[in-house]
Coordinates of C-alpha atoms and ligand atoms in Angstrom, one line a residue:
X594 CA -34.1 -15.2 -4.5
X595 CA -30.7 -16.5 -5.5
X596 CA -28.7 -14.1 -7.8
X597 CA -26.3 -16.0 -10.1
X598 CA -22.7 -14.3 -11.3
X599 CA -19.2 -16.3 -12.3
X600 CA -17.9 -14.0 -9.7
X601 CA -18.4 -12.6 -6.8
X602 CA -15.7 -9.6 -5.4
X603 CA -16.2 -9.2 -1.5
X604 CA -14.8 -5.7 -0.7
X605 CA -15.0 -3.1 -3.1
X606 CA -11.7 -1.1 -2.1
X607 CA -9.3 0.2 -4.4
X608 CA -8.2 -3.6 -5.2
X609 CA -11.2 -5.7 -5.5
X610 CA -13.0 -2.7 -7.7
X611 CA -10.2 -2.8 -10.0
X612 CA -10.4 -6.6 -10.4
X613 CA -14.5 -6.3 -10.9
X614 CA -14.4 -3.6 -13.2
X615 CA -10.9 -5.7 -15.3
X616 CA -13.3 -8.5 -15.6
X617 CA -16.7 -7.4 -15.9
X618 CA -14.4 -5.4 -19.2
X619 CA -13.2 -8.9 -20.2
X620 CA -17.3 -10.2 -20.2
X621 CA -17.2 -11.9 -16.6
X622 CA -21.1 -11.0 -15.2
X623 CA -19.2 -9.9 -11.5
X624 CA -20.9 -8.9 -8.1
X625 CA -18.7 -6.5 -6.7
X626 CA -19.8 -5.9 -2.9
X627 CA -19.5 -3.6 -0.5
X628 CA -20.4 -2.9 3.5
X629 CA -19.5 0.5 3.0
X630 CA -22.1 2.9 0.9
X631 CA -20.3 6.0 -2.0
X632 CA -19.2 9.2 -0.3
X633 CA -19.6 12.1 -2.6
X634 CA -16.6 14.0 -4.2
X635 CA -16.1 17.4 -3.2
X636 CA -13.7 19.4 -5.4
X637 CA -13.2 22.0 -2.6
X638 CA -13.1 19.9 0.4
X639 CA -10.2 19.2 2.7
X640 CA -7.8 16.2 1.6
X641 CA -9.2 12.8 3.4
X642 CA -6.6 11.6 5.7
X643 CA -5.7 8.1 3.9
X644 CA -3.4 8.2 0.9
X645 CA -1.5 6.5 -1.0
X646 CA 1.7 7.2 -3.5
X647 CA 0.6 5.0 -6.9
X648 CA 3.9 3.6 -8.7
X649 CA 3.9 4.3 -12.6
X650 CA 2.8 0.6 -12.6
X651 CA -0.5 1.1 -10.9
X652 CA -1.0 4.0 -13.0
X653 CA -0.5 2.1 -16.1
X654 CA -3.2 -0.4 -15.0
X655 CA -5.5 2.0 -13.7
X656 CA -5.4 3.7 -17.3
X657 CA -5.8 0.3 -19.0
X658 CA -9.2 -0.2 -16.3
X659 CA -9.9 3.5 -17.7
X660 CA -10.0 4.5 -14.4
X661 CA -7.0 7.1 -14.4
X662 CA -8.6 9.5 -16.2
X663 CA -11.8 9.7 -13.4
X664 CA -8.9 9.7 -11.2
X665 CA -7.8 13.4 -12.5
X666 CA -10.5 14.5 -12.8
X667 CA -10.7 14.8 -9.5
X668 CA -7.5 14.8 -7.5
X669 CA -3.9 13.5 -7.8
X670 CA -0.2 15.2 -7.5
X671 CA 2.4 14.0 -9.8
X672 CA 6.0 14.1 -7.7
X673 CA 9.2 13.8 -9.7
X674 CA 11.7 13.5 -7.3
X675 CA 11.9 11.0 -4.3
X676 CA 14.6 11.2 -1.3
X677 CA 15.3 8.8 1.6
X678 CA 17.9 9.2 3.6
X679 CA 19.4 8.4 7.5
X680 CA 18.6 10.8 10.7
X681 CA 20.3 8.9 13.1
X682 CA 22.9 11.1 15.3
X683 CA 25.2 8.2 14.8
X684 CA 29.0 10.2 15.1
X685 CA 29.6 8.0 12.1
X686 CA 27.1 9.7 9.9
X687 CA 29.2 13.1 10.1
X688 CA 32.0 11.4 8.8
X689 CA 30.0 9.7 5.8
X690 CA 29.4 11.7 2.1
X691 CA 26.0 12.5 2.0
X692 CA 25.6 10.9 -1.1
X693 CA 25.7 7.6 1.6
X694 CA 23.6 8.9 3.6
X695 CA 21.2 10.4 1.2
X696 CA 19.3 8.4 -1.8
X697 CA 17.7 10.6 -4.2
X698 CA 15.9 9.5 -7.6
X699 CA 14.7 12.1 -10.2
X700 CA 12.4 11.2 -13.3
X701 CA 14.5 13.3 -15.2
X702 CA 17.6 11.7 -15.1
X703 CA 15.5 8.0 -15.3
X704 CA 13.6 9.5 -18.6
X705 CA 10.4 9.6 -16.9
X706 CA 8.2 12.8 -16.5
X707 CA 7.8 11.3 -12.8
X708 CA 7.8 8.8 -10.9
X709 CA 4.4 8.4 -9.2
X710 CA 1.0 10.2 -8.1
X711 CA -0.1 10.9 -4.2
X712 CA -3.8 10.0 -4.4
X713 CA -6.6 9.9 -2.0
X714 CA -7.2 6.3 -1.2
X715 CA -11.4 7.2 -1.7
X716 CA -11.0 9.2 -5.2
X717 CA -8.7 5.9 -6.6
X718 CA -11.5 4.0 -5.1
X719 CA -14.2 6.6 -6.4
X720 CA -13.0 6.6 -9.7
X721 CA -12.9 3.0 -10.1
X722 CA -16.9 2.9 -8.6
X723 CA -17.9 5.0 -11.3
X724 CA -16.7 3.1 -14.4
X725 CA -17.4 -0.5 -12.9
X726 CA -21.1 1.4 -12.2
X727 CA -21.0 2.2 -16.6
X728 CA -19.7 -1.5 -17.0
X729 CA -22.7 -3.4 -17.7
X730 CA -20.9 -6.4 -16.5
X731 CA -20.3 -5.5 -13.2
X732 CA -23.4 -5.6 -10.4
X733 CA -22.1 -3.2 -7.5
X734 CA -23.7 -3.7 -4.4
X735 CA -23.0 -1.4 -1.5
X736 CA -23.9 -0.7 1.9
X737 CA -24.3 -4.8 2.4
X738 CA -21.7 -6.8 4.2
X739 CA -20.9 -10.9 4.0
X740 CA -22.2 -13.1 6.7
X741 CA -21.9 -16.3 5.4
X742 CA -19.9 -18.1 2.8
X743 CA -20.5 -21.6 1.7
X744 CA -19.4 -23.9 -1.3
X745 CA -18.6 -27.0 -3.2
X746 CA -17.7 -28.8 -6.1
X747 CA -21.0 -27.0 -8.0
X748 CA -20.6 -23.2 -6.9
X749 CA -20.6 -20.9 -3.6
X750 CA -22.9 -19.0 -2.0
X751 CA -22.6 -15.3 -0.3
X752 CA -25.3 -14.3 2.3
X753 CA -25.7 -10.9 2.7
X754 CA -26.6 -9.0 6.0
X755 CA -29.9 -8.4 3.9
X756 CA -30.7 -12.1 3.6
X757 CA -29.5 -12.0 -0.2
X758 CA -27.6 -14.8 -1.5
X759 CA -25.7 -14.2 -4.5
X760 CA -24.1 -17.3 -5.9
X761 CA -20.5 -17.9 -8.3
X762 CA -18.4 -20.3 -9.8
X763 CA -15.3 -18.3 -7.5
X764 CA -15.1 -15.9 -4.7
X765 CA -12.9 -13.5 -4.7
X766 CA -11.7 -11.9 -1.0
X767 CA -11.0 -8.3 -1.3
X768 CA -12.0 -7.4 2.2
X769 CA -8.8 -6.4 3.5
X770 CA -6.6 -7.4 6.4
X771 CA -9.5 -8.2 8.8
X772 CA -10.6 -9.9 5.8
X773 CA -13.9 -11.7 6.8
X774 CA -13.9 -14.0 3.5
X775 CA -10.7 -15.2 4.8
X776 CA -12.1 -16.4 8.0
X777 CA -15.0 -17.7 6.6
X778 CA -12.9 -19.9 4.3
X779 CA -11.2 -20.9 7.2
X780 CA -7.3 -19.4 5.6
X781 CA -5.0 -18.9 8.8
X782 CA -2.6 -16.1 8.7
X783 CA 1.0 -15.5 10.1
X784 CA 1.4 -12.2 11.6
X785 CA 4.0 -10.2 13.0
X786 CA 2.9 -6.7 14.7
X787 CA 5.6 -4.1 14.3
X788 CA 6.3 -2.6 17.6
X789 CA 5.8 1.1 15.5
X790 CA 2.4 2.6 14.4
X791 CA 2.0 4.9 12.0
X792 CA 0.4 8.6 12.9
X793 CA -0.6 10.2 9.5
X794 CA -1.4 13.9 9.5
X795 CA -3.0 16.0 7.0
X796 CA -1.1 20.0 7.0
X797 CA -1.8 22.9 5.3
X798 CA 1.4 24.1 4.8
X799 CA 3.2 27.4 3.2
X800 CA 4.8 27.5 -0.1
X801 CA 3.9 26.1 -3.9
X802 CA 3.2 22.3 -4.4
X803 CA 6.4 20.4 -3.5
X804 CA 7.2 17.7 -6.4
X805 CA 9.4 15.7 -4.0
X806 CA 8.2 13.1 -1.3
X807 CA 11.1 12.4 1.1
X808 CA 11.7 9.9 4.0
X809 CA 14.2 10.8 7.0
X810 CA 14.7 7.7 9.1
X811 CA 15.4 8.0 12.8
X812 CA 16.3 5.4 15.1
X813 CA 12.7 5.8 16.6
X814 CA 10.9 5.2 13.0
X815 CA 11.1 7.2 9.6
X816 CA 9.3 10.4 9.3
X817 CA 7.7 11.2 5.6
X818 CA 6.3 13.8 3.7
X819 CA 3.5 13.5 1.3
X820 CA 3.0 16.6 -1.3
X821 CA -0.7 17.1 -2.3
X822 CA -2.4 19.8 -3.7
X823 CA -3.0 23.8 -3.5
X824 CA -5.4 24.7 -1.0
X825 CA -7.9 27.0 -3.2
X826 CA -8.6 30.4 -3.5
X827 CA -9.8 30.7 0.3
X828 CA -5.9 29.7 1.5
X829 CA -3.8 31.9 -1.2
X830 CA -0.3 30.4 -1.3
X831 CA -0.9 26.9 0.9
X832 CA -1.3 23.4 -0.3
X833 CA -2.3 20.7 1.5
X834 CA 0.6 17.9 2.9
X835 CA 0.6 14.4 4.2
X836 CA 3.1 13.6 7.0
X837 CA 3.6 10.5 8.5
X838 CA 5.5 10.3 12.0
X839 CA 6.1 6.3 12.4
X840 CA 6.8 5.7 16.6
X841 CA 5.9 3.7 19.7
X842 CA 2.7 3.6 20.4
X843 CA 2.5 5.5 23.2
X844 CA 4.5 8.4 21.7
X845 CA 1.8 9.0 18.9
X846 CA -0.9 8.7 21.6
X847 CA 1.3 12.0 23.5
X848 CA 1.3 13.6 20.0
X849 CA -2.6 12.7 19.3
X850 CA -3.7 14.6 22.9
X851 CA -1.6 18.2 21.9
X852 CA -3.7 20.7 20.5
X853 CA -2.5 21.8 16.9
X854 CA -0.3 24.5 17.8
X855 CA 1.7 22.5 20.1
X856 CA 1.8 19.6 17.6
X857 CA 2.9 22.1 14.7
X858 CA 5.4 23.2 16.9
X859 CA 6.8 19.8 17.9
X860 CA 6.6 18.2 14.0
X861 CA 8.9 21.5 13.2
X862 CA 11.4 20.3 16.2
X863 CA 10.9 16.7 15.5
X864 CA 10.6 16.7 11.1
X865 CA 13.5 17.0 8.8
X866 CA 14.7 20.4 9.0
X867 CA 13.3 20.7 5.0
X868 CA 9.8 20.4 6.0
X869 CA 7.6 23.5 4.9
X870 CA 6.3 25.8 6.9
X871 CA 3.3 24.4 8.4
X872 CA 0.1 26.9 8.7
X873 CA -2.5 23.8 9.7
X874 CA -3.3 20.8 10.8
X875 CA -6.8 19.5 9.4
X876 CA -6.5 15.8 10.5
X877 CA -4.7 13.5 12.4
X878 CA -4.6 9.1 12.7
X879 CA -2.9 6.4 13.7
X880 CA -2.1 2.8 12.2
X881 CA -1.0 -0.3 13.8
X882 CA 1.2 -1.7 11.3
X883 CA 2.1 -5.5 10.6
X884 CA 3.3 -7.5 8.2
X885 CA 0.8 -10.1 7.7
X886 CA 0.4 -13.0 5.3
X887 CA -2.4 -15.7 4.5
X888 CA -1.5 -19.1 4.6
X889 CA -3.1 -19.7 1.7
X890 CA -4.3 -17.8 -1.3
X891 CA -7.1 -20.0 -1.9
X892 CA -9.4 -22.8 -1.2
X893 CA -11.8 -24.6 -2.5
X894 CA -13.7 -21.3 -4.7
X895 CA -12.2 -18.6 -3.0
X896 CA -9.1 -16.6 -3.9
X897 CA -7.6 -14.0 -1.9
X898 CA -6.4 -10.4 -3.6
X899 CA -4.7 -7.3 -1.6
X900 CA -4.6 -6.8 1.8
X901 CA -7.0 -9.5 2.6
X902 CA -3.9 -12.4 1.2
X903 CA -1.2 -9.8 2.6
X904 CA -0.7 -6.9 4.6
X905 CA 3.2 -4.7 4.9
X906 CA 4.7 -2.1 6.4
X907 CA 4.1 0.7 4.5
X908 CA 7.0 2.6 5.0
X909 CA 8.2 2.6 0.9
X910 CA 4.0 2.7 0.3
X911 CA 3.7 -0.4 -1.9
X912 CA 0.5 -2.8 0.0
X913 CA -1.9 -1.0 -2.6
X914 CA 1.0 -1.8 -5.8
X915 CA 1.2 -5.0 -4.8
X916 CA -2.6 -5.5 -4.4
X917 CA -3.2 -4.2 -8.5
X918 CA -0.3 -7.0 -9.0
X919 CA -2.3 -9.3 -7.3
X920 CA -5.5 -8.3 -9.3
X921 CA -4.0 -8.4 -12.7
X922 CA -2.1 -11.7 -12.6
X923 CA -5.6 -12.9 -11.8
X924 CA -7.6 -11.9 -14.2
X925 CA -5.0 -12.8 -16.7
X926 CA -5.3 -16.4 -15.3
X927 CA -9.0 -16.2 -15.0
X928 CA -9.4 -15.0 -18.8
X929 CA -7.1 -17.8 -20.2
X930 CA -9.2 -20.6 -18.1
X931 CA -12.5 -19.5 -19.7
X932 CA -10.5 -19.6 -23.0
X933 CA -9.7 -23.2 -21.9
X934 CA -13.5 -23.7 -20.7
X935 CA -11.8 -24.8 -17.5
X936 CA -13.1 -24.3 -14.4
X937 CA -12.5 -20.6 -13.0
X938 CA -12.3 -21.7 -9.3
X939 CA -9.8 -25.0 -10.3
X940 CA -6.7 -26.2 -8.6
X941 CA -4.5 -25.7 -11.5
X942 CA -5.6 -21.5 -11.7
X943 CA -5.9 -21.7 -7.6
X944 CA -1.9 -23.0 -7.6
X945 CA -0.2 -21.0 -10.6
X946 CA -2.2 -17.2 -8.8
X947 CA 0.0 -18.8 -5.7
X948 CA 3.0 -19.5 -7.7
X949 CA 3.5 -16.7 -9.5
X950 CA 2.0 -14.1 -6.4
X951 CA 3.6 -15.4 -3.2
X952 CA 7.0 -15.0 -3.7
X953 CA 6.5 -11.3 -5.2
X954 CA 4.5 -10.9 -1.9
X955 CA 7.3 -12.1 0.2
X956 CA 10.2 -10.8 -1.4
X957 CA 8.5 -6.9 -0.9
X958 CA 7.8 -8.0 2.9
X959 CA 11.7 -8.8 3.3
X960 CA 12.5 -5.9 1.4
X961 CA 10.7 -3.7 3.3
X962 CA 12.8 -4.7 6.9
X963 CA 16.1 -4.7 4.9
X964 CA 15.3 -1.2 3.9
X965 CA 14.4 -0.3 7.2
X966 CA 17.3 -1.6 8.2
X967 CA 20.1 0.3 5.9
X968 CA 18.4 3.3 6.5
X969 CA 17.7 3.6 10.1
X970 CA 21.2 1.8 11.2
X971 CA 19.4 0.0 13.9
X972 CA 21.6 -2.6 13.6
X973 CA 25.1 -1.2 13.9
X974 CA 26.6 -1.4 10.5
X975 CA 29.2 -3.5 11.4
X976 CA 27.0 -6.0 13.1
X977 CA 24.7 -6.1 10.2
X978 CA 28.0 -6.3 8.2
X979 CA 28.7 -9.7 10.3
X980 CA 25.1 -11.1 10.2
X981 CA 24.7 -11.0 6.6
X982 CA 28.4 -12.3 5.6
X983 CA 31.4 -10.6 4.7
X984 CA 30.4 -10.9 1.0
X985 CA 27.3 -9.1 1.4
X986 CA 29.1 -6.5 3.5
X987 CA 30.9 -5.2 0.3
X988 CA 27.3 -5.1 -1.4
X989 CA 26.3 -3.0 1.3
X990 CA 26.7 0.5 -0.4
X991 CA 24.9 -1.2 -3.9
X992 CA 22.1 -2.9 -1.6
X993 CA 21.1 0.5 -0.1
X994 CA 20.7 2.0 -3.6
X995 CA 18.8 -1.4 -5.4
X996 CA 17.1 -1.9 -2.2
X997 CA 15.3 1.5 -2.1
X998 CA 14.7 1.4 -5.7
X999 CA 12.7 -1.5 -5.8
X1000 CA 11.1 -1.0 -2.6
X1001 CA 9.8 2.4 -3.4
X1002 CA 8.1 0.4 -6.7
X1003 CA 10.7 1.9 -9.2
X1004 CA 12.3 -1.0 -10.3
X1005 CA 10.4 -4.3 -10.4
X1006 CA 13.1 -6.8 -10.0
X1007 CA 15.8 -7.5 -7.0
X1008 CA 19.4 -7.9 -8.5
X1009 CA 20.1 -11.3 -7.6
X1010 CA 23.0 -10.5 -4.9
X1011 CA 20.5 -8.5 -2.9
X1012 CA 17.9 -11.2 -3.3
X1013 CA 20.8 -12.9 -1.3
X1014 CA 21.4 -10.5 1.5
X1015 CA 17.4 -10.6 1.8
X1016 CA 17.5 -14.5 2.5
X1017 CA 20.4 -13.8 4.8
X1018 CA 18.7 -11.4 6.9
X1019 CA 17.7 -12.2 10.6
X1020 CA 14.8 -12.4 12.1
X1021 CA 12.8 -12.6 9.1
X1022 CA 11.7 -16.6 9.0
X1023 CA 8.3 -18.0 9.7
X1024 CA 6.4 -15.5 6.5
Ligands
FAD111 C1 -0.6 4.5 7.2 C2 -0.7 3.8 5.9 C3 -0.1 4.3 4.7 C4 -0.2 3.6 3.5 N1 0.4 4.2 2.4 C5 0.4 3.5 1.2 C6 1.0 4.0 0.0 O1 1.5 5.1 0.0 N2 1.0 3.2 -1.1 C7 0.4 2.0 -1.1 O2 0.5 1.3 -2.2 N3 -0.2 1.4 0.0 C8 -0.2 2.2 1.1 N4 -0.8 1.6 2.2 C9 -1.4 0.3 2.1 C10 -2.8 0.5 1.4 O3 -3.6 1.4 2.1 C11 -3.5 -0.9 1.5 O4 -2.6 -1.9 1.0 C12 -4.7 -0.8 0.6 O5 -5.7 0.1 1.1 C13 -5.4 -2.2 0.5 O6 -6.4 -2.2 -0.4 P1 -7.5 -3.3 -0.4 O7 -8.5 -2.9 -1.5 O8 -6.9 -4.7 -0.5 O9 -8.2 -3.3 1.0 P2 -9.0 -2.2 1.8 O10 -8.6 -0.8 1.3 O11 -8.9 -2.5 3.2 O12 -10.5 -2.4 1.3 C14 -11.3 -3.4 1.8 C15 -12.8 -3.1 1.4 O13 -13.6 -4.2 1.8 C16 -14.7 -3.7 2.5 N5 -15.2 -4.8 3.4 C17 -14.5 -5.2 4.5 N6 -15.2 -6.2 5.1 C18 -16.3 -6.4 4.4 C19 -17.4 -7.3 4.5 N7 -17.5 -8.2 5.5 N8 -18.4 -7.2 3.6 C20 -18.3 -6.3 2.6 N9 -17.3 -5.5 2.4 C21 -16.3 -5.5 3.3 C22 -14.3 -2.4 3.1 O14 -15.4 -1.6 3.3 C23 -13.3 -1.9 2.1 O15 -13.9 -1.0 1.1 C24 -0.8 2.3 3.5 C25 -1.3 1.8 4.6 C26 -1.3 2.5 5.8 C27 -1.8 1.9 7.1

């Protein structure tokens, strides 16, 4: 039996259930699937080991889904204050104010009660499952993944694992970066593997719920701390942390083999002397991270959303921002073509979702190596000074400031001189 819908969602992550649930809201009969089946909440439970920091943006549109207040309901720290700054034991950094050296940006002096939430990935996702499950529009199917795709100028057709077929006027990949829609639709990607990973650790650490989360940047990779929330009655006076040690590959794998002690001992030689006192490590992974975009957004009656059209490093946290940007400006185009009674899967929707989310894509990629870049000092400041032009040299002190602002999803435009610097900067061609 064939099961007919205007759209079909493949992946049912905290991108593509948005975009279900936004348009089974705006009347769209949606299949939103999944290979993976609900885990259950557990209020008392230890933190799960993915998370991510939401910008004021994405909590906006998860509250227009009506998704935000599910989301705390169950778990999500506020933080008000945000700090990057440089670790490297350059001799010059002695000689530099801190106030070069150190960013800071605090909701109270921006007006703003703060400036994002730290959320587990699964309770966003969670709460976004249970209201597209009330939405009458939305069919969720989970526990079934895609194993074929196929389509033309009448419609496409999913086939399940289970033999299903569901069929659609547009298919919408929001499998992620291994994205199997993508492949299937035969989209190429670039890719560029960062020669970092990412090792995330989830502490139990001493003290009251911190409302900062700060960045130091060594020469090695940054080093980040994640505040989350009190660890219940059984742990009197501990809340639970999220750190994240970026490094070579085969320095997180020496880190991954010590027992706990040993690796509480090194994060307190390693961290920022203004970590907390840790009293526990619950969990511990690593991430290859690279910077990843589709060639295309679309073809033919699929569209690509989130990490399945682009994947970055996500040292400022913004792939799952960027994805909800994605997944708004979509809907919005798909809800003005039925207006039009156009056709949902046409060239002219396919081309203006490109238009207007590629560059924002790229531009965020860019930004995220030129912040890198002016915080870690991996390219001597005066070399970076000569590869980027004198003029852009003198923006230098400005650039750090804009740059970290809009890469850490405060501000949603690039001034346009840093937009500059960005298309001066080397080794960044080919996205
Ligand atoms: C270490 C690390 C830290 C990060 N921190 C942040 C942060 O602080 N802030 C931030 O914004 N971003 C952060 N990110 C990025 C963020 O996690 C991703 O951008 C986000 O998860 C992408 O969401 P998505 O829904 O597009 O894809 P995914 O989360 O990958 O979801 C894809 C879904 O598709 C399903 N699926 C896959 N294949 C199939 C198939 N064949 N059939 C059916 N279903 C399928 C999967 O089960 C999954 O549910 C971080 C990433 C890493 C690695």
């Amino acid at each position: 039996m064939i099961q007919a819908f205007d759209t079909i969602v493949v992946g049912a992550g905290m991108v593509g259930a948005a975009l279900a649930l936004g348009l089974g809201q705006q009347g769209f009969n949606v299949a939103l699937v999944d290979r993976a089946s609900p885990r259950e909440f557990q209020p008392g439970a230890a933190p799960d080991i993915r998370v991510s920091a939401l910008s004021a943006g994405s909590e906006r549109y998860l509250a227009s889904l009506g998704a935000w207040p599910g989301i705390l309901a169950m778990r999500a720290t506020p933080y008000q204050r945000l700090a990057v700054w440089d670790e490297a034991s350059s001799p010059l950094r002695r000689l530099l104010p801190s106030r070069l050296t150190e960013v800071e940006f605090d909701a109270r002096r921006l007006g703003a009660s703060h400036l994002g939430h730290i959320v587990e990935n699964s309770i966003t996702q969670r709460a976004l499952w249970q209201a597209a499950e009330a939405e009458p529009g939305v069919t969720l199917i989970t526990g079934h993944s895609v194993r074929d795709l196929s389509q033309d100028h009448r419609g496409a057709r999913v086939t399940l694992d289970d033999d299903r077929t569901l069929e659609a006027q547009l298919v919408v990949g929001a499998d992620g970066a291994q994205s199997r829609i993508r492949e299937l639709a035969g989209i190429g990607v670039t890719r560029d593997q960062y020669q970092q990973q990412a090792m995330v650790i989830s502490v139990r650490y001493r003290g009251a719920v911190e409302d900062i989360t700060w960045q130091g940047f060594y020469p090695t990779g940054p080093r980040a701390f994640l505040p989350l929330r009190p660890a219940g009655d059984a742990y009197p006076g501990e809340c639970w942390g999220s750190l994240v040690w970026y490094d070579q590959p085969e320095r997180l794998a020496q880190l991954k083999a010590m027992n706990n002690a040993d690796l509480i001992a090194e994060l307190h030689r390693q961290f920022p002397e203004r970590l907390p006192e840790l009293t526990h490590i619950d969990a511990k992974a690593s991430f290859p991270i690279a910077r990843q975009h589709a060639r295309h957004y679309s073809q033919e009656r699929v569209v690509l959303v989130g990490d399945a059209a682009h994947t970055i490093n996500p040292l400022a946290g913004q792939g799952v921002n960027l994805g909800f940007q994605d997944a708004q400006c979509l809907q919005q185009l798909l809800v003005e073509a039925r207006a039009e009674q156009q056709d949902i899967a046409g060239l002219a929707l396919r081309q203006a979702y490109e238009q207007r989310r590629r560059p924002a894509n790229q531009r965020m990629m860019l930004a995220m190596d030129l912040f890198y870049h002016l915080f870690s000092n991996r390219i001597p400041p005066l070399h970076l000074a000569r590869n980027l032009g004198l003029g852009a040299a003198r923006a230098l002190p400005f650039a750090r400031n804009q740059v970290a602002r809009y890469a850490m999803g405060l501000d949603e435009q690039l001034p346009a001189p840093i937009q500059g610097i960005l298309n001066r900067l080397p080794r960044l061609g080919g996205l």
